[in-house]
Structure formats: C-alpha cells, structure tokens
Short mmCIF file of C-alpha atoms in Angstrom, two decimals:
data_model
loop_
_atom_site.label_atom_id
_atom_site.label_comp_id
_atom_site.label_asym_id
_atom_site.label_seq_id
_atom_site.Cartn_x
_atom_site.Cartn_y
_atom_site.Cartn_z
CA MET N 1 -109.55 19.02 105.69
CA ALA N 2 -111.25 15.90 104.31
CA ARG N 3 -113.24 17.93 101.81
CA ARG N 4 -110.08 19.60 100.55
CA ALA N 5 -108.35 16.22 100.22
CA ILE N 6 -111.17 14.95 98.02
CA GLU N 7 -111.02 18.09 95.85
CA THR N 8 -107.36 17.57 95.09
CA LEU N 9 -108.19 14.23 93.48
CA GLU N 10 -110.51 15.76 90.92
CA LEU N 11 -108.89 16.07 87.49
CA PRO N 12 -109.54 19.04 85.20
CA PRO N 13 -111.03 18.49 81.75
CA PRO N 14 -108.44 17.57 79.10
CA GLY N 15 -106.47 20.61 77.91
CA GLU N 16 -107.87 22.90 80.61
CA GLU N 17 -105.41 24.73 82.83
CA VAL N 18 -106.07 25.00 86.54
CA LYS N 19 -105.09 27.99 88.66
CA ALA N 20 -102.47 27.32 91.30
CA PHE N 21 -104.68 28.57 94.15
CA THR N 22 -108.36 29.24 94.73
CA PRO N 23 -109.31 32.87 95.47
CA VAL N 24 -109.72 32.02 99.15
CA GLU N 25 -106.30 30.33 99.30
CA ALA N 26 -104.60 33.16 97.42
CA LYS N 27 -106.05 35.79 99.76
CA GLU N 28 -105.01 33.82 102.85
CA ILE N 29 -101.46 33.65 101.49
CA VAL N 30 -101.36 37.36 100.57
CA MET N 31 -102.58 38.40 104.00
CA SER N 32 -100.07 36.09 105.72
CA LEU N 33 -96.87 36.77 103.79
CA GLN N 34 -94.24 38.91 105.50
CA GLU N 35 -91.69 38.72 102.66
CA PRO N 36 -91.93 39.27 98.88
CA ALA N 37 -93.17 36.32 96.85
CA VAL N 38 -94.08 35.60 93.24
CA PHE N 39 -97.28 33.84 92.16
CA CYS N 40 -97.21 31.75 88.98
CA ASN N 41 -100.10 30.22 87.02
CA MET N 42 -102.66 32.61 88.45
CA ALA N 43 -103.30 35.02 85.54
CA PHE N 44 -102.82 32.89 82.43
CA GLU N 45 -106.41 33.49 81.28
CA TRP N 46 -106.57 37.22 82.02
CA PRO N 47 -107.37 39.15 78.83
CA ALA N 48 -105.05 41.90 80.11
CA LEU N 49 -102.05 39.76 79.18
CA HIS N 50 -102.76 40.84 75.58
CA TRP N 51 -102.31 44.48 76.52
CA ASN N 52 -99.01 45.00 74.74
CA ALA N 53 -97.93 48.46 73.62
CA THR N 54 -99.24 48.07 70.08
CA TYR N 55 -102.64 46.92 71.31
CA LEU N 56 -102.87 49.79 73.80
CA ALA N 57 -101.86 52.30 71.14
CA LYS N 58 -104.84 51.22 69.02
CA LEU N 59 -107.12 51.15 72.04
CA LEU N 60 -106.20 54.71 73.09
CA SER N 61 -106.55 55.91 69.48
CA GLY N 62 -104.38 59.01 69.61
CA LYS N 63 -104.84 60.02 73.25
CA SER N 64 -101.81 61.91 74.57
CA ILE N 65 -100.32 60.91 77.92
CA PRO N 66 -97.30 62.20 79.90
CA PHE N 67 -93.98 60.36 79.56
CA ARG N 68 -91.06 60.71 81.97
CA ILE N 69 -87.64 60.73 80.27
CA GLY N 70 -84.27 59.94 81.81
CA MET N 71 -80.69 59.25 80.79
CA LYS N 72 -79.69 55.59 80.40
CA ASP N 73 -76.16 56.24 81.66
CA MET N 74 -76.71 56.78 85.36
CA GLY N 75 -74.25 58.08 87.90
CA THR N 76 -74.08 57.23 91.57
CA ALA N 77 -76.94 59.55 92.51
CA PRO N 78 -80.54 58.34 92.17
CA LEU N 79 -82.55 59.91 89.34
CA PHE N 80 -85.58 61.36 91.10
CA GLU N 81 -88.68 62.25 89.13
CA THR N 82 -88.01 65.95 89.76
CA GLU N 83 -84.79 65.63 87.73
CA CYS N 84 -86.39 64.00 84.68
CA SER N 85 -87.74 65.58 81.52
CA TYR N 86 -91.38 65.21 80.50
CA VAL N 87 -93.26 65.15 77.19
CA GLU N 88 -96.88 64.67 76.17
CA ALA N 89 -97.19 62.09 73.42
CA THR N 90 -99.38 59.33 72.03
CA LEU N 91 -98.40 55.68 72.33
CA GLU N 92 -97.96 55.61 68.54
CA GLU N 93 -95.35 58.39 68.81
CA PHE N 94 -93.75 56.60 71.75
CA LEU N 95 -93.47 53.34 69.78
CA ALA N 96 -92.06 55.08 66.69
CA TRP N 97 -89.42 56.78 68.84
CA SER N 98 -88.47 53.67 70.80
CA LEU N 99 -88.10 51.70 67.56
CA ARG N 100 -86.06 54.48 65.95
CA GLU N 101 -88.37 54.76 62.95
CA PRO N 102 -87.48 57.50 60.44
CA SER N 103 -90.94 59.04 60.92
CA CYS N 104 -90.02 60.09 64.48
CA SER N 105 -87.48 62.71 63.31
CA SER N 106 -90.02 65.25 64.48
CA GLY N 107 -92.55 65.21 67.26
CA PRO N 108 -92.49 65.18 71.08
CA PHE N 109 -89.45 62.89 71.38
CA SER N 110 -87.36 64.52 68.65
CA GLY N 111 -84.96 66.09 71.16
CA TYR N 112 -84.06 62.73 72.74
CA GLU N 113 -82.04 59.93 71.14
CA SER N 114 -83.59 56.57 72.07
CA CYS N 115 -80.12 55.05 72.35
CA LYS N 116 -79.30 57.50 75.17
CA TYR N 117 -82.66 58.00 76.89
CA TRP N 118 -85.45 55.88 78.29
CA ALA N 119 -89.11 56.89 78.49
CA TYR N 120 -91.73 55.85 80.99
CA ALA N 121 -95.50 56.33 81.17
CA ASP N 122 -95.90 55.52 84.85
CA TYR N 123 -98.65 55.94 87.47
CA LYS N 124 -101.39 55.98 84.84
CA TYR N 125 -104.87 55.35 86.24
CA ILE N 126 -106.56 52.78 84.02
CA ALA N 127 -109.93 54.26 85.01
CA MET N 128 -108.93 57.56 83.39
CA LEU N 129 -106.82 56.10 80.60
CA LEU N 130 -109.59 53.82 79.34
CA GLU N 131 -112.58 55.96 80.30
CA ASP N 132 -113.85 55.63 76.72
CA ASN N 133 -113.47 51.83 76.86
CA PRO N 134 -114.82 50.84 80.29
CA GLU N 135 -115.49 47.29 79.08
CA GLN N 136 -111.71 46.74 79.20
CA PHE N 137 -111.67 47.07 83.00
CA LYS N 138 -112.82 43.45 83.27
CA ASP N 139 -109.63 42.31 81.50
CA VAL N 140 -107.95 42.60 84.90
CA ARG N 141 -109.25 40.03 87.41
CA TRP N 142 -107.97 40.61 90.92
CA SER N 143 -110.93 38.59 92.12
CA ASP N 144 -108.73 35.54 91.43
CA PHE N 145 -106.70 36.66 94.46
CA GLY N 146 -109.77 36.87 96.67
CA PHE N 147 -110.67 40.53 96.09
CA PRO N 148 -114.09 40.46 94.39
CA GLY N 149 -115.02 43.55 92.43
CA ARG N 150 -111.42 44.64 91.96
CA ASP N 151 -110.45 45.03 88.31
CA GLY N 152 -108.69 47.42 85.95
CA LYS N 153 -110.68 50.34 87.29
CA ASP N 154 -108.75 49.94 90.54
CA SER N 155 -105.36 49.62 88.87
CA THR N 156 -102.58 51.68 87.33
CA LEU N 157 -100.65 51.08 84.15
CA TRP N 158 -96.91 51.45 83.44
CA VAL N 159 -95.34 51.45 79.98
CA GLY N 160 -91.60 51.92 79.56
CA THR N 161 -88.61 51.29 77.34
CA LEU N 162 -85.40 49.45 78.11
CA GLY N 163 -83.73 51.11 81.10
CA ALA N 164 -86.84 52.88 82.44
CA ASN N 165 -86.79 52.82 86.23
CA THR N 166 -88.37 54.01 89.43
CA PRO N 167 -86.04 55.26 92.21
CA CYS N 168 -85.83 53.17 95.36
CA HIS N 169 -88.65 53.98 97.79
CA LEU N 170 -91.15 52.49 100.21
CA ASP N 171 -94.87 53.08 100.47
CA SER N 172 -95.83 54.29 103.92
CA TYR N 173 -99.06 52.30 103.89
CA GLY N 174 -100.54 49.35 102.05
CA CYS N 175 -98.98 46.47 100.12
CA ASN N 176 -98.84 45.67 96.42
CA LEU N 177 -99.76 43.00 93.89
CA VAL N 178 -98.08 43.55 90.53
CA LEU N 179 -98.86 41.73 87.28
CA GLN N 180 -96.24 41.80 84.54
CA VAL N 181 -97.92 41.96 81.14
CA GLN N 182 -95.20 42.43 78.53
CA GLY N 183 -91.42 42.28 78.81
CA ARG N 184 -89.52 41.76 82.05
CA LYS N 185 -88.72 43.93 85.01
CA ARG N 186 -86.10 43.53 87.68
CA TRP N 187 -87.07 44.32 91.25
CA HIS N 188 -84.57 45.15 93.97
CA LEU N 189 -86.32 44.83 97.33
CA TYR N 190 -85.11 45.59 100.86
CA PRO N 191 -86.82 44.70 104.17
CA PRO N 192 -88.16 47.38 106.55
CA GLU N 193 -85.45 46.62 109.10
CA ASP N 194 -82.83 47.84 106.56
CA SER N 195 -84.36 51.33 106.41
CA ASP N 196 -81.44 53.01 108.23
CA PHE N 197 -79.02 51.54 105.68
CA LEU N 198 -80.99 53.09 102.80
CA TYR N 199 -80.72 56.69 104.08
CA PRO N 200 -84.43 57.67 103.89
CA THR N 201 -85.51 61.12 102.69
CA ARG N 202 -88.85 62.87 102.12
CA ILE N 203 -87.31 65.22 99.55
CA PRO N 204 -88.63 65.12 96.90
CA TYR N 205 -91.97 64.91 98.68
CA GLU N 206 -94.65 62.51 97.46
CA GLU N 207 -97.68 61.57 99.50
CA SER N 208 -97.10 58.18 101.22
CA SER N 209 -93.71 57.62 99.53
CA VAL N 210 -90.34 57.66 101.30
CA PHE N 211 -87.32 57.74 98.97
CA SER N 212 -83.78 56.46 99.44
CA LYS N 213 -80.80 58.76 98.87
CA VAL N 214 -78.89 55.76 97.49
CA ASN N 215 -78.73 54.64 93.88
CA VAL N 216 -79.07 50.97 94.83
CA VAL N 217 -77.73 49.67 91.49
CA ASN N 218 -74.68 51.96 91.52
CA PRO N 219 -74.19 53.12 95.14
CA ASP N 220 -71.73 55.75 96.35
CA LEU N 221 -70.36 53.84 99.34
CA LYS N 222 -68.17 56.74 100.41
CA ARG N 223 -71.25 58.89 101.04
CA PHE N 224 -73.46 56.02 102.16
CA PRO N 225 -71.19 53.38 103.78
CA GLN N 226 -74.02 51.76 105.76
CA PHE N 227 -75.69 50.66 102.51
CA GLU N 228 -73.30 47.70 102.36
CA LYS N 229 -75.26 46.22 105.26
CA ALA N 230 -78.56 46.27 103.36
CA GLN N 231 -79.89 42.86 102.35
CA SER N 232 -81.04 43.02 98.72
CA HIS N 233 -83.77 40.66 97.49
CA VAL N 234 -83.70 40.67 93.68
CA VAL N 235 -86.19 39.07 91.31
CA THR N 236 -86.89 39.29 87.59
CA LEU N 237 -90.61 39.37 86.91
CA ASN N 238 -91.78 37.67 83.71
CA PRO N 239 -95.04 38.15 81.79
CA GLY N 240 -97.95 36.45 83.55
CA GLN N 241 -96.34 36.41 86.97
CA VAL N 242 -97.66 38.37 89.94
CA LEU N 243 -95.34 39.85 92.56
CA PHE N 244 -96.47 40.50 96.10
CA VAL N 245 -94.66 43.38 97.83
CA PRO N 246 -95.35 43.48 101.59
CA ARG N 247 -95.98 46.63 103.58
CA HIS N 248 -92.97 48.93 104.08
CA TRP N 249 -90.63 46.95 101.81
CA TRP N 250 -88.29 49.19 99.82
CA HIS N 251 -88.24 48.61 96.06
CA TYR N 252 -86.32 49.82 93.02
CA VAL N 253 -87.70 48.68 89.63
CA GLU N 254 -86.12 48.71 86.18
CA SER N 255 -87.19 47.51 82.73
CA ILE N 256 -84.74 45.03 81.25
CA ASP N 257 -86.30 44.31 77.84
CA PRO N 258 -86.85 46.41 74.72
CA ILE N 259 -90.41 47.53 74.20
CA THR N 260 -91.10 45.05 71.38
CA ASP N 261 -88.78 42.16 72.11
CA THR N 262 -91.12 39.69 70.38
CA ASP N 263 -91.03 41.37 66.96
CA HIS N 264 -87.39 41.00 65.96
CA GLU N 265 -88.01 38.92 62.84
CA ALA N 266 -90.82 41.23 61.73
CA ARG N 267 -88.46 44.20 62.07
CA VAL N 268 -85.94 42.47 59.81
CA GLU N 269 -88.68 41.90 57.23
CA GLU N 270 -89.77 45.54 57.48
CA ALA N 271 -86.16 46.72 57.08
CA ILE N 272 -85.79 44.67 53.90
CA THR N 273 -89.07 46.05 52.59
CA ARG N 274 -88.04 49.65 53.27
CA THR N 275 -84.66 49.18 51.64
CA LEU N 276 -86.09 47.64 48.48
CA ILE N 277 -89.04 49.98 48.00
CA CYS N 278 -86.96 53.12 48.58
CA ALA N 279 -84.27 51.91 46.18
CA ILE N 280 -86.67 50.86 43.42
CA LYS N 281 -89.10 53.77 43.63
CA SER N 282 -86.32 56.35 43.92
CA ALA N 283 -84.80 55.01 40.69
CA ASP N 284 -88.15 54.90 38.87
CA GLN N 285 -88.05 58.07 36.79
CA LEU N 286 -91.22 57.08 34.86
CA SER N 287 -93.57 57.35 37.84
CA THR N 288 -92.83 60.79 39.29
CA SER N 289 -96.57 61.36 39.75
CA ASP N 290 -96.99 58.14 41.69
CA SER N 291 -97.79 59.03 45.32
CA TRP N 292 -96.13 55.98 46.80
CA LEU N 293 -94.94 57.55 50.09
CA ASN N 294 -97.58 57.88 52.78
CA PRO N 295 -97.82 61.38 54.32
CA THR N 296 -96.91 59.92 57.71
CA GLU N 297 -93.44 59.16 56.30
CA THR N 298 -91.60 62.46 56.38
CA GLU N 299 -88.87 61.58 53.86
CA VAL N 300 -87.42 58.93 51.55
CA THR N 301 -84.53 57.58 53.59
CA SER N 302 -81.21 57.01 51.85
CA HIS N 303 -79.85 53.58 50.95
CA LYS N 304 -77.09 54.06 53.53
CA THR N 305 -79.62 54.82 56.29
CA ASN N 306 -81.79 51.87 55.29
CA LEU N 307 -78.80 49.51 55.42
CA GLN N 308 -77.98 50.79 58.91
CA TYR N 309 -81.57 50.15 59.90
CA LEU N 310 -81.38 46.62 58.43
CA ASN N 311 -78.14 45.84 60.25
CA ALA N 312 -79.61 47.08 63.54
CA ALA N 313 -82.69 44.90 63.06
CA VAL N 314 -80.59 41.82 62.26
CA SER N 315 -78.34 42.49 65.27
CA GLY N 316 -81.39 42.80 67.52
CA TYR N 317 -82.74 39.48 66.21
CA LEU N 318 -79.43 37.69 66.79
CA GLU N 319 -79.10 39.15 70.29
CA HIS N 320 -82.64 38.06 71.12
CA GLN N 321 -81.94 34.52 69.88
CA LYS N 322 -78.80 34.33 72.01
CA ILE N 323 -80.69 35.45 75.12
CA ASN N 324 -83.49 32.96 74.42
CA LYS N 325 -80.99 30.11 74.30
CA THR N 326 -79.56 31.22 77.65
CA GLU N 327 -83.01 31.38 79.20
CA GLN N 328 -83.87 27.91 77.91
CA LYS N 329 -80.74 26.59 79.57
CA TYR N 330 -81.38 28.48 82.82
CA PRO N 331 -85.11 29.31 82.70
CA GLU N 332 -86.48 32.20 84.76
CA PRO N 333 -89.92 30.96 85.80
CA TYR N 334 -90.95 34.12 87.57
CA ASN N 335 -91.61 37.53 85.99
CA THR N 336 -94.92 39.41 86.06
CA GLU N 337 -95.90 42.81 87.21
CA GLY N 338 -99.19 44.35 88.12
CA ALA N 339 -100.78 46.22 90.95
CA PHE N 340 -103.89 47.92 92.23
CA GLU N 341 -103.66 50.95 94.44
CA ASP N 342 -106.00 52.35 97.05
CA SER N 343 -108.05 55.40 96.13
CA HIS N 344 -106.30 57.48 98.81
CA LYS N 345 -103.08 57.41 96.83
CA ARG N 346 -102.48 57.81 93.12
CA ARG N 347 -102.75 54.48 91.38
CA LYS N 348 -99.90 53.17 89.35
CA VAL N 349 -100.09 50.83 86.35
CA GLN N 350 -97.37 49.97 83.98
CA VAL N 351 -97.25 48.49 80.54
CA ASP N 352 -93.53 46.97 79.76
CA ALA N 353 -96.63 45.93 81.23
CA GLU N 354 -97.59 45.61 84.72
CA LYS N 355 -100.83 45.72 86.57
CA GLY N 356 -101.20 46.13 90.24
CA PHE N 357 -103.52 46.49 93.14
CA LYS N 358 -102.94 47.82 96.64
CA LEU N 359 -104.24 46.29 99.84
CA MET N 360 -104.94 48.76 102.58
CA PRO N 361 -104.87 47.64 106.20
CA CYS N 362 -107.90 49.81 106.87
CA GLU N 363 -110.17 47.79 104.59
CA SER N 364 -113.20 46.70 106.60
CA ASN N 365 -113.12 43.09 105.48
CA LEU N 366 -109.53 42.37 106.46
CA ALA N 367 -110.43 41.56 110.05
CA THR N 368 -112.45 38.56 108.90
CA ILE N 369 -109.73 37.12 106.65
CA LYS N 370 -108.26 33.84 107.76
CA THR N 371 -104.48 34.00 107.72
CA LYS N 372 -101.85 31.29 107.70
CA LYS N 373 -98.75 30.91 109.76
CA VAL N 374 -95.64 31.29 107.63
CA GLY N 375 -94.80 27.63 108.17
CA GLU N 376 -98.18 26.63 106.73
CA ILE N 377 -97.59 28.36 103.39
CA ILE N 378 -96.45 25.80 100.83
CA PHE N 379 -93.82 27.26 98.48
CA GLY N 380 -93.03 25.58 95.19
CA PRO N 381 -93.30 26.10 91.42
CA ASN N 382 -96.51 28.15 91.80
CA LEU N 383 -95.35 30.33 94.69
CA PHE N 384 -91.75 31.19 95.50
CA LYS N 385 -90.02 33.48 97.92
CA VAL N 386 -87.85 36.33 96.77
CA LEU N 387 -84.63 35.39 98.50
CA PRO N 388 -81.76 37.61 99.62
CA GLN N 389 -79.01 37.67 97.00
CA SER N 390 -76.67 35.91 99.43
CA GLN N 391 -78.99 32.87 99.33
CA GLN N 392 -79.56 32.77 95.58
CA THR N 393 -77.86 29.99 93.66
CA ASN N 394 -79.23 30.20 90.13
CA PRO N 395 -76.63 31.82 87.81
CA THR N 396 -79.33 33.62 85.85
CA GLY N 397 -81.11 35.10 88.83
CA THR N 398 -84.17 32.87 88.65
CA ALA N 399 -84.62 33.17 92.39
CA GLU N 400 -84.89 36.91 92.07
CA SER N 401 -88.25 38.51 92.63
CA ASP N 402 -89.22 41.66 90.79
CA CYS N 403 -92.32 43.71 89.94
CA LYS N 404 -91.73 46.67 87.80
CA GLU N 405 -93.94 49.31 86.32
CA ASN N 406 -96.73 49.09 88.81
CA GLU N 407 -95.24 50.08 92.04
CA GLY N 408 -96.35 50.54 95.55
CA HIS N 409 -99.72 48.85 95.70
CA LEU N 410 -101.83 45.82 95.08
CA GLY N 411 -103.48 46.35 91.75
CA LYS N 412 -100.74 47.39 89.33
CA LEU N 413 -100.35 46.50 85.68
CA HIS N 414 -96.98 46.58 83.99
CA CYS N 415 -96.22 46.29 80.31
CA ALA N 416 -92.45 46.00 79.75
CA GLY N 417 -89.73 47.12 77.90
CA THR N 418 -90.02 46.44 78.04
CA VAL N 419 -94.64 47.99 76.63
CA SER N 420 -91.31 46.75 78.72
CA ILE N 421 -94.81 47.48 78.22
CA THR N 422 -91.73 47.42 80.35
CA SER N 423 -89.81 48.14 78.40
CA ASN N 424 -87.75 47.26 81.22
CA ASP N 425 -84.50 47.57 80.10
CA SER N 426 -80.86 47.08 80.76
CA GLY N 427 -77.78 47.66 78.69
CA ALA N 428 -77.86 44.05 77.52
CA PHE N 429 -79.78 45.01 74.39
CA ALA N 430 -78.83 47.41 71.64
CA ASP N 431 -81.56 49.63 70.28
CA GLU N 432 -82.77 47.62 67.30
CA LYS N 433 -83.37 50.53 64.99
CA ASP N 434 -80.73 52.99 66.06
CA PRO N 435 -77.64 52.85 63.81
CA ARG N 436 -75.64 54.44 66.63
CA SER N 437 -76.41 51.67 69.09
CA ARG N 438 -73.35 50.09 70.61
CA VAL N 439 -71.84 47.12 68.81
CA SER N 440 -72.61 43.77 70.41
CA SER N 441 -71.06 40.34 70.01
CA THR N 442 -73.83 39.56 67.53
CA GLN N 443 -73.41 42.73 65.45
CA ALA N 444 -74.44 42.14 61.83
CA GLY N 445 -72.44 43.29 58.83
CA ILE N 446 -75.02 43.31 56.05
CA CYS N 447 -74.04 45.12 52.84
CA THR N 448 -75.89 45.79 49.58
CA ASN N 449 -74.49 42.68 47.88
CA ASP N 450 -75.61 40.50 50.80
CA LEU N 451 -79.14 41.81 50.37
CA LEU N 452 -79.01 41.29 46.60
CA ASP N 453 -77.73 37.73 47.00
CA CYS N 454 -80.78 36.93 49.10
CA VAL N 455 -83.33 38.82 47.01
CA LEU N 456 -81.97 37.38 43.76
CA ASN N 457 -81.88 33.83 45.09
CA PRO N 458 -83.46 31.57 42.43
CA GLN N 459 -86.12 30.42 44.86
CA VAL N 460 -87.09 34.01 45.60
CA ILE N 461 -87.10 34.93 41.90
CA SER N 462 -89.25 31.87 41.16
CA LEU N 463 -91.76 32.88 43.84
CA VAL N 464 -91.87 36.50 42.60
CA ALA N 465 -92.35 35.27 39.00
CA ARG N 466 -95.25 33.05 40.03
CA LEU N 467 -96.88 35.90 41.92
CA LEU N 468 -96.47 38.29 38.96
CA LEU N 469 -97.87 35.74 36.51
CA GLU N 470 -100.81 35.15 38.80
CA ARG N 471 -101.43 38.90 38.95
CA ALA N 472 -101.13 39.19 35.14
CA ARG N 473 -103.98 36.72 34.65
CA PHE N 474 -106.40 39.21 36.21
CA VAL N 475 -105.12 42.38 34.53
#
C-alpha cells in the first residue's frame, strides 16, 4: 500500500495524459465487476480510434463485405437477423448510399432508400477483414486492460448507419469489453435475474446466444406483460469509452448517430460545389468535348436535385449544431464501444465503431487473477456504473451505459453511425443527403437566389478575382 501511495504523488510530464488505471488495476476491476460499467480515459492513445468509415474504406481498398439491412420504422416485434435483407458491398458503396450521393443510384443498395432503411456490417472478424494489413492489428491494445497479447486479431468490427441495431440477447458464456470508435451507440442492458421477464427463446438459433421475444424499445405488453418488471440499465457509449458487459447480461444495442456526423460543414461545401459546377458546365455550350464528369458519376444531376441536396446538407449541419449545444449543456461523458470475442464463438467488431474482446471463464490464467470486493472498486469520472433507469437523474441520459456494434464479448470494436462506424442511429437525425428526409425544426429553405447572394458577395468575388489573376500570371 505504501508503494502505491508514493506512486500517486508522481506527476506526469507536462502535456502527457495518464491512463485512469494500470493494466493490473483494470484487470482486477474487470474480473470483479458484477454489473455493467464504463471505463473512460483508457484508450485515448489507441490508433484504432482513427478507424472511421472513410479510413476503413481506403484500408480495405474495394473488398466486399456482407451488410445486414433492416427497416427503420420498427413494430412491436423484434427484428431478428433471419428477417433482414443482406447485400454484399464495399465500404465505399456503403458510404455513398448512406450519404445519399447521386452515384449510388445503382449498385448493391439501389433497392433500399437510406431514409427508410439502416445497414449494418456486424460480427466482422478483424483478423479476416484486415488479413492483407496485419500491421493494423496492433492499433487495438487490450493489453491496457491487463490482457497481454490481445489486439485487433482477437476482435470483431461493427459498422452501421443511424438506426442499425442488434436484437436483445444474452451470451451464454463469457463477458465483453466494447470500445466505441466513431459515433455513439445506446445500450439497453438487463440483469440475469430478469431473464423470465424477457421471454427467452432459442429460435432463431445462434451458438451461445439466447434471444428475447420482446422488442425492448417498443414492447407489446399485451403479449409480454411480465416485461414491465424488467429493470433496464441504459447507457450511451461515446467514442473512446469502453463498456464492460458482465456474463449473462441481456443487451440490445442501437446506433444513434449518422455515419459521418463530423462532416456536416464539408457536406455543405460539397453541395455548393456540385450545384455550381453542374449549373456552369451544363450551360457551357462551347466545351462539349470537355470530359468534366468523372466516370464514377453516373449523371449530371439537375439544379432542382442539387438544391434539395444542398438544403439537406444545411439542415443536417444545423441539427448537428443544435445537438452539440445540448450536449455541452448536459455532457455525456461515457460512450465507447469495442469488444474481443473468444475463438470458440464468432467474433464481433463494429465500426459506428466499436471494438471488443471477450473474456472466457475457462481461460487458464483467470484463477491467478486478484479480484476486488465490489466495495473496494472506486467509481468516479474514470469508471462509472450503468445504473437502472429508475436511479438515473441526468436529463440527457449521461448515466446510461451502452456498447453498440461489438456485442457479446470482450474484444469488440464499434464504429458508429454511426462508421456509427455506428452509425448508431435514432430518428433524431434526418438523412443529410436525402431530399425526402423528414422535416426537422432546423429545416433549411435555401433557394437559387440565396445561393447567388452568397456566391456573388463582393468578398467572394474579390477572392475569386485574385485567384484568377494569380492563375493568369502563369498562363
């Protein structure tokens, strides 16, 4: 104890962040916890936190992977994986579809409107996904939690859009650590003693997974009246946070952010660019031989379509700004997903993005692990319990605990949205690029004259003139 007291007095070098727990401390906590908890300030230096959807798309360089597709408007019945549609697509095609780009009018997702459907690349083994880039495995560092040698090779990846979800289930063995990489995911967790209230079923059958017959976010209480007795523990997992899911805890996970929630301003800029270049080049009768449209763009979109795209991008930006102000007023300090899964069961990793890792009780070294009594675990800003909803007081759900796209096991990686890489998503956001998205309180009303007023602003004209004159000097 004296040695530890002396260590706490040592100050880190200026500007250097310190992890909340040592690997030994983190492992003792993980092996002692009986309820879900969220770790903060444990993965801030992991290179995997840069694994957003765009980065992964470049890394996979055209590799096709399966995507599960479901309706955003859910009824009272759970949407099991057997009832979903499936397509094989690249992450580039997935991103184009989720952003409603005109180039996605054909391709694997062409039969599904992104405003009505969500898509999820779940349970993807990183070892197989990145077999051509094995150096990336070290971007995931579960050794920080006291599990040396565990990295991305032992993890699964999950990438989903807004609304993507996994039906409520429990894993019959093992526990989970889930790292949220991009976007946010909301976790609904239920203790093992509530199993009878969740109406367990093994149909559809999945090895080591027991499903609930209840849609926990929209339950049919006439068919399942006992569900009212279930004690829900809800948490929203933010990027960089790690959720611990104990053995036999039920969990339902949903993405609550769009896949690229950090690029709203860039989408507005791109919408302006598309509108101007299509208008100017379409009117340029003197350059009919000018191949200005890249072959990847299937058509020259109309001015009306481009204005709809611009309005959707502006609306998405305004909505994002409004949500940011709310979060600054009531911050949600906990939201990360990730998990590693044991080799005896399929590994799951999610990008919206989550990474995870599963601890198996049969591991030979567990018998030698020192554990703590629950009363000895110090909870605070770096480690917090996921409380029952009846005990939560924060109006924004800060006390919620959630790990999305990497479910079921320690060693999961989730990208939200959110690439939630998440794409974790709820109905709070309109699809930024879909003109048919529902109107929100921040709906934009941009017309052609509004765009012209901005483009023809004297300051803009002055800048364009200077750039043209500079170009003319070298012609």
